[in-house]
CSV table of C-alpha atoms in Angstrom, one decimal:
chain,number,residue,atom,x,y,z
A,1,UNK,CA,-14.5,-36.5,9.1
A,2,UNK,CA,-12.9,-36.3,5.7
A,3,UNK,CA,-15.2,-34.6,3.2
A,4,UNK,CA,-17.9,-34.1,5.9
A,5,UNK,CA,-20.5,-31.8,4.5
A,6,UNK,CA,-22.3,-31.1,7.8
A,7,UNK,CA,-19.0,-30.1,9.4
A,8,UNK,CA,-18.2,-27.8,6.5
A,9,UNK,CA,-21.7,-26.2,7.0
A,10,UNK,CA,-21.0,-25.7,10.7
A,11,UNK,CA,-17.7,-23.9,10.1
A,12,UNK,CA,-19.2,-21.8,7.3
A,13,UNK,CA,-22.0,-20.6,9.6
A,14,UNK,CA,-19.4,-19.9,12.3
A,15,UNK,CA,-17.3,-17.7,10.0
A,16,UNK,CA,-20.4,-16.0,8.6
A,17,UNK,CA,-21.7,-15.0,12.0
A,18,UNK,CA,-18.2,-13.9,13.0
A,19,UNK,CA,-17.9,-11.7,9.9
A,20,UNK,CA,-21.5,-10.3,10.2
A,21,UNK,CA,-20.6,-9.3,13.8
A,22,UNK,CA,-17.5,-7.5,12.5
A,23,UNK,CA,-19.4,-5.9,9.6
A,24,UNK,CA,-22.2,-4.5,11.9
A,25,UNK,CA,-19.8,-2.1,13.6
A,26,UNK,CA,-18.2,-0.6,10.4
A,27,UNK,CA,-20.6,2.2,9.9
A,28,UNK,CA,-20.3,3.6,13.4
A,29,UNK,CA,-16.6,3.2,14.3
A,30,UNK,CA,-15.6,6.7,13.2
A,31,UNK,CA,-18.3,8.4,15.3
A,32,UNK,CA,-17.6,6.3,18.3
A,33,UNK,CA,-13.9,7.3,18.2
A,34,UNK,CA,-14.9,10.9,17.6
A,35,UNK,CA,-17.2,10.8,20.7
A,36,UNK,CA,-14.2,9.7,22.8
A,37,UNK,CA,-11.4,11.9,21.5
A,38,UNK,CA,-13.2,14.9,19.9
A,39,UNK,CA,-11.6,16.9,17.1
A,40,UNK,CA,-12.0,16.3,13.4
A,41,UNK,CA,-12.7,13.1,11.5
A,42,UNK,CA,-9.1,13.2,10.4
A,43,UNK,CA,-8.1,12.9,14.0
A,44,UNK,CA,-10.5,10.0,14.5
A,45,UNK,CA,-9.0,8.3,11.4
A,46,UNK,CA,-5.5,8.5,13.0
A,47,UNK,CA,-6.7,6.7,16.1
A,48,UNK,CA,-8.6,4.2,13.9
A,49,UNK,CA,-5.3,3.4,12.1
A,50,UNK,CA,-3.6,2.8,15.5
A,51,UNK,CA,-6.5,0.6,16.6
A,52,UNK,CA,-6.0,-1.5,13.4
A,53,UNK,CA,-2.3,-1.6,14.1
A,54,UNK,CA,-2.9,-2.8,17.7
A,55,UNK,CA,-5.1,-5.7,16.5
A,56,UNK,CA,-2.8,-6.6,13.6
A,57,UNK,CA,0.4,-6.7,15.7
A,58,UNK,CA,-1.3,-8.9,18.4
A,59,UNK,CA,-2.5,-11.2,15.6
A,60,UNK,CA,1.0,-11.4,14.2
A,61,UNK,CA,2.5,-12.6,17.5
A,62,UNK,CA,-0.4,-14.8,18.9
A,63,UNK,CA,-1.9,-16.5,15.8
A,64,UNK,CA,1.0,-18.9,15.5
A,65,UNK,CA,0.7,-19.7,19.2
A,66,UNK,CA,-3.0,-20.5,19.0
A,67,UNK,CA,-2.4,-22.4,15.7
A,68,UNK,CA,0.1,-24.6,17.4
A,69,UNK,CA,-2.2,-25.1,20.4
A,70,UNK,CA,-4.9,-26.2,18.0
A,71,UNK,CA,-2.4,-28.8,16.6
A,72,UNK,CA,-2.1,-30.2,20.2
A,73,UNK,CA,-5.5,-29.8,21.7
A,74,UNK,CA,-7.8,-29.7,18.7
A,75,UNK,CA,-9.5,-27.0,16.7
A,76,UNK,CA,-12.8,-26.8,18.7
A,77,UNK,CA,-11.5,-25.4,22.0
A,78,UNK,CA,-9.3,-22.8,20.3
A,79,UNK,CA,-12.1,-21.6,18.1
A,80,UNK,CA,-14.4,-21.2,21.2
A,81,UNK,CA,-11.7,-19.2,23.0
A,82,UNK,CA,-11.4,-17.0,19.9
A,83,UNK,CA,-15.1,-16.3,19.7
A,84,UNK,CA,-15.3,-15.5,23.4
A,85,UNK,CA,-12.5,-13.0,23.0
A,86,UNK,CA,-14.2,-11.2,20.2
A,87,UNK,CA,-17.4,-11.0,22.2
A,88,UNK,CA,-15.5,-9.4,25.1
A,89,UNK,CA,-13.9,-6.9,22.6
A,90,UNK,CA,-17.3,-5.7,21.4
A,91,UNK,CA,-18.5,-5.2,25.0
A,92,UNK,CA,-15.4,-3.3,25.9
A,93,UNK,CA,-15.9,-1.1,22.8
A,94,UNK,CA,-19.6,-0.5,23.4
A,95,UNK,CA,-19.0,0.7,27.0
A,96,UNK,CA,-15.5,2.2,26.7
A,97,UNK,CA,-15.3,5.4,28.8
A,98,UNK,CA,-12.1,6.4,27.1
A,99,UNK,CA,-10.0,5.7,24.0
A,100,UNK,CA,-7.7,3.6,26.1
A,101,UNK,CA,-10.4,1.1,26.7
A,102,UNK,CA,-10.9,0.7,22.9
A,103,UNK,CA,-7.3,-0.3,22.7
A,104,UNK,CA,-7.8,-2.8,25.5
A,105,UNK,CA,-10.6,-4.4,23.6
A,106,UNK,CA,-8.6,-4.5,20.3
A,107,UNK,CA,-5.6,-6.1,22.1
A,108,UNK,CA,-7.9,-8.8,23.6
A,109,UNK,CA,-9.4,-9.5,20.2
A,110,UNK,CA,-6.0,-9.6,18.5
A,111,UNK,CA,-4.6,-12.0,21.1
A,112,UNK,CA,-7.6,-14.4,21.1
A,113,UNK,CA,-8.7,-13.8,17.5
A,114,UNK,CA,-7.7,-17.0,15.9
A,115,UNK,CA,-11.1,-17.8,14.4
A,116,UNK,CA,-9.9,-17.6,10.8
A,117,UNK,CA,-6.6,-19.5,11.6
A,118,UNK,CA,-8.5,-22.3,13.3
A,119,UNK,CA,-11.3,-22.3,10.8
A,120,UNK,CA,-8.8,-22.8,7.9
A,121,UNK,CA,-7.1,-25.6,9.8
A,122,UNK,CA,-10.5,-27.1,10.5
A,123,UNK,CA,-11.3,-27.0,6.8
A,124,UNK,CA,-7.9,-28.6,5.9
A,125,UNK,CA,-8.7,-31.4,8.4
A,126,UNK,CA,-12.1,-32.3,6.8
A,127,UNK,CA,-11.0,-31.9,3.2
A,128,UNK,CA,-9.7,-34.3,0.6
A,129,UNK,CA,-6.9,-33.3,-1.8
A,130,UNK,CA,-9.6,-33.1,-4.5
A,131,UNK,CA,-11.9,-30.6,-2.7
A,132,UNK,CA,-9.5,-28.7,-0.4
A,133,UNK,CA,-9.2,-25.5,-2.6
A,134,UNK,CA,-13.0,-25.4,-3.2
A,135,UNK,CA,-13.6,-25.7,0.5
A,136,UNK,CA,-11.2,-22.9,1.3
A,137,UNK,CA,-13.3,-20.9,-1.1
A,138,UNK,CA,-16.2,-21.1,1.3
A,139,UNK,CA,-14.3,-18.8,3.6
A,140,UNK,CA,-14.3,-16.1,0.9
A,141,UNK,CA,-18.0,-16.8,0.3
A,142,UNK,CA,-18.7,-16.3,4.1
A,143,UNK,CA,-16.7,-13.1,4.1
A,144,UNK,CA,-18.6,-11.8,1.0
A,145,UNK,CA,-22.0,-12.6,2.4
A,146,UNK,CA,-21.1,-11.3,5.9
A,147,UNK,CA,-20.0,-8.0,4.5
A,148,UNK,CA,-23.3,-7.6,2.6
A,149,UNK,CA,-25.4,-8.3,5.7
A,150,UNK,CA,-23.2,-6.8,8.4
A,151,UNK,CA,-22.8,-3.2,7.3
A,152,UNK,CA,-26.4,-2.9,6.2
A,153,UNK,CA,-27.7,-4.1,9.6
A,154,UNK,CA,-25.1,-1.9,11.4
A,155,UNK,CA,-26.3,1.2,9.5
A,156,UNK,CA,-29.9,0.5,10.6
A,157,UNK,CA,-28.9,-0.2,14.2
A,158,UNK,CA,-27.0,3.1,14.4
A,159,UNK,CA,-30.4,4.8,14.5
A,160,UNK,CA,-30.6,3.5,18.1
A,161,UNK,CA,-27.3,5.0,19.1
A,162,UNK,CA,-23.6,4.5,18.5
A,163,UNK,CA,-23.4,1.7,21.0
A,164,UNK,CA,-26.2,-0.4,19.5
A,165,UNK,CA,-24.2,-2.1,16.7
A,166,UNK,CA,-21.5,-3.2,19.1
A,167,UNK,CA,-24.0,-4.7,21.6
A,168,UNK,CA,-25.6,-6.5,18.7
A,169,UNK,CA,-22.2,-7.8,17.5
A,170,UNK,CA,-21.5,-9.0,21.0
A,171,UNK,CA,-24.8,-10.8,21.3
A,172,UNK,CA,-24.3,-12.4,17.8
A,173,UNK,CA,-20.8,-13.5,18.7
A,174,UNK,CA,-21.9,-15.1,22.0
A,175,UNK,CA,-24.7,-16.9,20.2
A,176,UNK,CA,-22.1,-18.1,17.8
A,177,UNK,CA,-20.0,-19.3,20.8
A,178,UNK,CA,-23.0,-21.3,22.1
A,179,UNK,CA,-23.6,-22.7,18.7
A,180,UNK,CA,-20.0,-23.9,18.5
A,181,UNK,CA,-20.0,-25.3,22.0
A,182,UNK,CA,-23.1,-27.4,21.5
A,183,UNK,CA,-23.0,-28.2,17.7
A,184,UNK,CA,-19.4,-28.0,16.3
A,185,UNK,CA,-17.6,-31.3,16.4
A,186,UNK,CA,-13.8,-31.7,16.7
A,187,UNK,CA,-12.1,-32.2,13.4
A,188,UNK,CA,-8.5,-33.1,14.3
A,189,UNK,CA,-8.2,-36.8,15.0
A,190,UNK,CA,-5.9,-37.8,18.0
A,191,UNK,CA,-3.4,-39.6,15.8
A,192,UNK,CA,-2.9,-36.3,13.8
A,193,UNK,CA,-2.0,-34.2,16.8
A,194,UNK,CA,1.4,-33.2,17.9
A,195,UNK,CA,3.1,-31.6,20.9
A,196,UNK,CA,3.3,-27.8,21.2
A,197,UNK,CA,6.5,-26.4,19.8
A,198,UNK,CA,7.7,-22.9,20.7
A,199,UNK,CA,10.0,-22.8,17.7
A,200,UNK,CA,6.9,-23.0,15.5
A,201,UNK,CA,4.7,-20.9,17.8
A,202,UNK,CA,6.5,-17.6,17.4
A,203,UNK,CA,5.8,-15.7,14.2
A,204,UNK,CA,9.3,-15.7,12.9
A,205,UNK,CA,9.9,-19.4,13.9
A,206,UNK,CA,6.6,-20.4,12.2
A,207,UNK,CA,7.5,-18.7,9.0
A,208,UNK,CA,11.0,-20.2,9.1
A,209,UNK,CA,9.5,-23.6,9.7
A,210,UNK,CA,7.8,-23.2,6.3
A,211,UNK,CA,11.3,-23.4,4.8
A,212,UNK,CA,11.3,-27.2,5.6
A,213,UNK,CA,9.0,-27.4,2.6
A,214,UNK,CA,10.8,-25.9,-0.5
A,215,UNK,CA,7.7,-26.5,-2.6
A,216,UNK,CA,5.8,-23.8,-0.7
A,217,UNK,CA,8.4,-21.1,0.1
A,218,UNK,CA,8.0,-19.3,-3.2
A,219,UNK,CA,4.2,-19.6,-2.9
A,220,UNK,CA,4.2,-18.1,0.6
A,221,UNK,CA,6.0,-15.0,-0.9
A,222,UNK,CA,3.3,-15.0,-3.6
A,223,UNK,CA,0.6,-15.2,-1.0
A,224,UNK,CA,2.2,-12.3,0.9
A,225,UNK,CA,2.3,-10.0,-2.2
A,226,UNK,CA,-1.3,-10.9,-3.0
A,227,UNK,CA,-2.5,-9.7,0.3
A,228,UNK,CA,-0.4,-6.5,0.2
A,229,UNK,CA,-1.8,-5.7,-3.2
A,230,UNK,CA,-5.3,-6.3,-2.0
A,231,UNK,CA,-5.0,-3.2,0.2
A,232,UNK,CA,-4.9,-1.1,-2.9
A,233,UNK,CA,-8.7,-1.7,-3.0
A,234,UNK,CA,-9.4,-2.3,0.7
A,235,UNK,CA,-7.7,0.8,2.0
A,236,UNK,CA,-8.5,3.3,-0.8
A,237,UNK,CA,-11.8,2.3,-2.3
A,238,UNK,CA,-14.0,4.9,-0.5
A,239,UNK,CA,-11.4,7.7,-0.7
A,240,UNK,CA,-10.9,7.0,-4.5
A,241,UNK,CA,-14.6,7.2,-5.3
A,242,UNK,CA,-15.2,10.2,-3.1
A,243,UNK,CA,-12.3,12.0,-4.7
A,244,UNK,CA,-12.7,11.0,-8.4
A,245,UNK,CA,-16.4,10.5,-8.9
A,246,UNK,CA,-17.8,12.6,-5.9
A,247,UNK,CA,-19.8,9.6,-4.7
A,248,UNK,CA,-22.0,9.8,-1.6
A,249,UNK,CA,-21.7,7.5,1.4
A,250,UNK,CA,-24.8,5.6,0.1
A,251,UNK,CA,-23.2,5.0,-3.3
A,252,UNK,CA,-20.0,3.7,-1.6
A,253,UNK,CA,-22.1,1.4,0.5
A,254,UNK,CA,-24.0,0.1,-2.5
A,255,UNK,CA,-20.7,-0.5,-4.4
A,256,UNK,CA,-19.3,-2.5,-1.4
A,257,UNK,CA,-22.5,-4.6,-1.3
A,258,UNK,CA,-22.0,-5.4,-5.0
A,259,UNK,CA,-18.4,-6.4,-4.3
A,260,UNK,CA,-19.7,-8.6,-1.5
A,261,UNK,CA,-22.2,-10.3,-3.8
A,262,UNK,CA,-19.5,-10.9,-6.4
A,263,UNK,CA,-17.1,-12.3,-3.9
A,264,UNK,CA,-19.8,-14.6,-2.5
A,265,UNK,CA,-20.7,-15.8,-6.1
A,266,UNK,CA,-17.1,-16.4,-7.2
A,267,UNK,CA,-15.8,-18.0,-4.1
A,268,UNK,CA,-19.0,-19.8,-3.0
A,269,UNK,CA,-20.2,-21.1,-6.4
A,270,UNK,CA,-17.9,-20.6,-9.4
A,271,UNK,CA,-14.8,-21.7,-7.6
A,272,UNK,CA,-16.2,-25.2,-7.2
A,273,UNK,CA,-16.5,-25.5,-11.0
A,274,UNK,CA,-13.5,-23.5,-12.1
A,275,UNK,CA,-10.7,-25.0,-9.9
A,276,UNK,CA,-11.5,-28.7,-10.8
A,277,UNK,CA,-11.7,-27.7,-14.5
A,278,UNK,CA,-8.5,-25.7,-14.6
A,279,UNK,CA,-6.5,-27.3,-11.8
A,280,UNK,CA,-4.9,-25.4,-9.0
A,281,UNK,CA,-1.8,-24.1,-10.9
A,282,UNK,CA,-3.8,-22.5,-13.8
A,283,UNK,CA,-6.4,-21.2,-11.3
A,284,UNK,CA,-3.7,-19.4,-9.3
A,285,UNK,CA,-2.2,-17.8,-12.4
A,286,UNK,CA,-5.5,-16.9,-14.2
A,287,UNK,CA,-6.9,-15.5,-10.9
A,288,UNK,CA,-3.9,-13.3,-10.3
A,289,UNK,CA,-4.2,-12.1,-14.0
A,290,UNK,CA,-7.9,-11.1,-13.4
A,291,UNK,CA,-6.9,-9.3,-10.2
A,292,UNK,CA,-4.2,-7.3,-11.9
A,293,UNK,CA,-6.3,-6.4,-14.9
A,294,UNK,CA,-9.1,-5.3,-12.7
A,295,UNK,CA,-6.9,-3.0,-10.7
A,296,UNK,CA,-5.5,-1.4,-13.9
A,297,UNK,CA,-9.1,-0.8,-15.1
A,298,UNK,CA,-10.0,0.8,-11.7
A,299,UNK,CA,-7.0,3.1,-12.0
A,300,UNK,CA,-8.1,4.5,-15.4
A,301,UNK,CA,-11.9,4.5,-14.9
A,302,UNK,CA,-13.3,7.8,-16.2
A,303,UNK,CA,-16.9,7.4,-15.0
A,304,UNK,CA,-18.5,6.0,-11.9
A,305,UNK,CA,-20.5,3.3,-13.6
A,306,UNK,CA,-17.2,1.8,-14.8
A,307,UNK,CA,-16.2,0.9,-11.3
A,308,UNK,CA,-19.2,-1.5,-11.2
A,309,UNK,CA,-18.4,-3.1,-14.5
A,310,UNK,CA,-14.7,-3.5,-13.7
A,311,UNK,CA,-15.6,-5.1,-10.3
A,312,UNK,CA,-16.7,-8.2,-12.3
A,313,UNK,CA,-13.2,-8.6,-13.7
A,314,UNK,CA,-11.5,-7.9,-10.4
A,315,UNK,CA,-13.7,-10.3,-8.4
A,316,UNK,CA,-13.1,-13.1,-10.8
A,317,UNK,CA,-9.5,-13.0,-9.5
A,318,UNK,CA,-11.0,-14.5,-6.3
A,319,UNK,CA,-10.2,-17.9,-7.6
A,320,UNK,CA,-6.5,-17.3,-6.9
A,321,UNK,CA,-6.4,-17.1,-3.1
A,322,UNK,CA,-8.2,-20.4,-2.3
A,323,UNK,CA,-6.3,-22.2,-5.1
A,324,UNK,CA,-3.0,-20.9,-3.8
A,325,UNK,CA,-3.9,-21.7,-0.2
A,326,UNK,CA,-5.1,-25.1,-1.2
A,327,UNK,CA,-1.8,-25.8,-3.0
A,328,UNK,CA,0.3,-24.8,0.0
A,329,UNK,CA,-1.9,-26.7,2.4
A,330,UNK,CA,-1.6,-29.8,0.2
A,331,UNK,CA,2.2,-29.8,0.8
A,332,UNK,CA,2.1,-29.7,4.6
A,333,UNK,CA,1.5,-32.8,6.9
A,334,UNK,CA,-1.9,-33.2,8.5
A,335,UNK,CA,-0.5,-32.7,12.0
A,336,UNK,CA,1.0,-29.3,11.1
A,337,UNK,CA,-2.0,-27.7,9.4
A,338,UNK,CA,-2.7,-25.5,12.5
A,339,UNK,CA,0.9,-24.3,12.5
A,340,UNK,CA,0.7,-23.5,8.7
A,341,UNK,CA,-2.6,-21.5,9.1
A,342,UNK,CA,-1.1,-19.7,12.1
A,343,UNK,CA,1.9,-18.7,10.0
A,344,UNK,CA,-0.2,-17.6,7.1
A,345,UNK,CA,-2.4,-15.5,9.5
A,346,UNK,CA,0.7,-13.9,10.9
A,347,UNK,CA,1.7,-13.1,7.3
A,348,UNK,CA,-1.7,-11.6,6.6
A,349,UNK,CA,-1.3,-9.5,9.8
A,350,UNK,CA,1.9,-8.1,8.5
A,351,UNK,CA,0.2,-7.1,5.3
A,352,UNK,CA,-2.5,-5.5,7.3
A,353,UNK,CA,0.2,-3.3,9.0
A,354,UNK,CA,2.2,-2.3,5.9
A,355,UNK,CA,-0.4,-2.5,3.2
A,356,UNK,CA,-2.7,0.3,4.3
A,357,UNK,CA,0.3,2.6,5.1
A,358,UNK,CA,1.7,2.1,1.6
A,359,UNK,CA,-1.6,2.5,-0.3
A,360,UNK,CA,-3.2,5.3,1.7
A,361,UNK,CA,0.0,7.3,1.6
A,362,UNK,CA,0.3,6.9,-2.2
A,363,UNK,CA,-3.3,8.0,-2.6
A,364,UNK,CA,-2.7,11.0,-0.3
A,365,UNK,CA,0.5,12.0,-2.2
A,366,UNK,CA,-1.0,11.9,-5.7
A,367,UNK,CA,-4.1,13.8,-4.7
A,368,UNK,CA,-2.3,16.7,-2.9
A,369,UNK,CA,-2.4,20.1,-4.6
A,370,UNK,CA,0.9,20.9,-6.4
A,371,UNK,CA,1.7,17.2,-7.1
A,372,UNK,CA,1.0,15.1,-10.1
A,373,UNK,CA,-2.7,14.2,-9.9
A,374,UNK,CA,-3.4,10.5,-10.3
A,375,UNK,CA,-5.5,9.0,-7.6
A,376,UNK,CA,-5.3,5.6,-9.3
A,377,UNK,CA,-1.6,5.1,-8.3
A,378,UNK,CA,-2.4,2.6,-5.5
A,379,UNK,CA,-4.2,0.4,-8.1
A,380,UNK,CA,-1.3,0.5,-10.4
A,381,UNK,CA,1.0,-0.4,-7.5
A,382,UNK,CA,-1.3,-3.3,-6.6
A,383,UNK,CA,-1.2,-4.5,-10.2
A,384,UNK,CA,2.6,-4.5,-10.3
A,385,UNK,CA,2.7,-6.5,-7.0
A,386,UNK,CA,0.2,-9.0,-8.4
A,387,UNK,CA,2.4,-9.5,-11.5
A,388,UNK,CA,5.4,-10.2,-9.3
A,389,UNK,CA,3.2,-12.6,-7.2
A,390,UNK,CA,2.2,-14.4,-10.4
A,391,UNK,CA,5.8,-14.7,-11.5
A,392,UNK,CA,6.8,-16.2,-8.1
A,393,UNK,CA,3.9,-18.7,-8.2
A,394,UNK,CA,4.7,-19.7,-11.7
A,395,UNK,CA,8.4,-20.3,-11.1
A,396,UNK,CA,7.7,-22.3,-7.9
A,397,UNK,CA,4.9,-24.5,-9.3
A,398,UNK,CA,6.7,-25.0,-12.7
A,399,UNK,CA,9.8,-26.1,-10.9
A,400,UNK,CA,7.9,-28.7,-8.9
A,401,UNK,CA,6.1,-30.0,-12.0
A,402,UNK,CA,9.5,-30.3,-13.7
A,403,UNK,CA,10.8,-32.4,-10.8
A,404,UNK,CA,7.8,-34.6,-10.5
């Protein structure tokens, strides 16, 4: 299946539908939580943070297990289990009689939610060294497109009640499950499979296992810092623009749609031209530079329209992630790609636990009365982390080039 375009199309649609299903529920999550716990929106936000924590911590522990299982039994069955788990989560959420049931749904989704882990391993299976990074870019394109369609549809469905988007997401996910069951082929050849290994299947063990490959250890640290830095945008974008430019919810929604379009264009189209032209090493470093400069520009923007202009610079940094992931994947054997992607997903889960806490608290501190007022501090922090990420990536890749 090496280089199989139909298989890549199948996995792209699978991820796209998965992301649309998630995006559909974004506009109504706060109101759903509020309807169950009462109180203020701030109170609902606290519960929302713990719900994210519950999902992320389950992902941290279970992604390596499912990644290793996919190395033994193949990608297809694990992907189907993951999709079914997400469908159950949406149903639990839609009909939850109490906040406790929301946590049950999130825990189920976190345990079974290896769709991205398995999808990235699937892409690694069907890719050649020459197109691996570009194919990883399709994941970003699916995310960008999904987050354009999903929230818009969710906002419309909210007119039919707070449960409607969750029911729609469940239906979409189960349709995706049927699509995968009847259409998606297996990508991992029997000769590339290996036995399940508990040492690699726990999150700490899977990360330690990466130490077997000195060429990627520094890049994994770079990857980690990249995702922590990304929460400067992901966790504070709405708050920053509400606070500094007095945007409305509609304006924030439009800005996120623009970001989604840019991500889809960069990672779905431009990346296929840029990475072959520059090579993976230069693509990683130039992408991290664009990310860092974009964040600095966000921090010092003085008018709302500038956020749209600076989004172009920031989103061009999107070439870094796929190039970095492709570089790492290229140094791992074929029969350990599931283990690798499970380890990286666990790493991303850790950033989803600590990143929002760091960035949201920095924003809160520097917008409180009586403190130095600078709401752009999270963006400056993100830019610094990206600079360190670029330094680690440069040292690691430069050392390998010197040895080769």
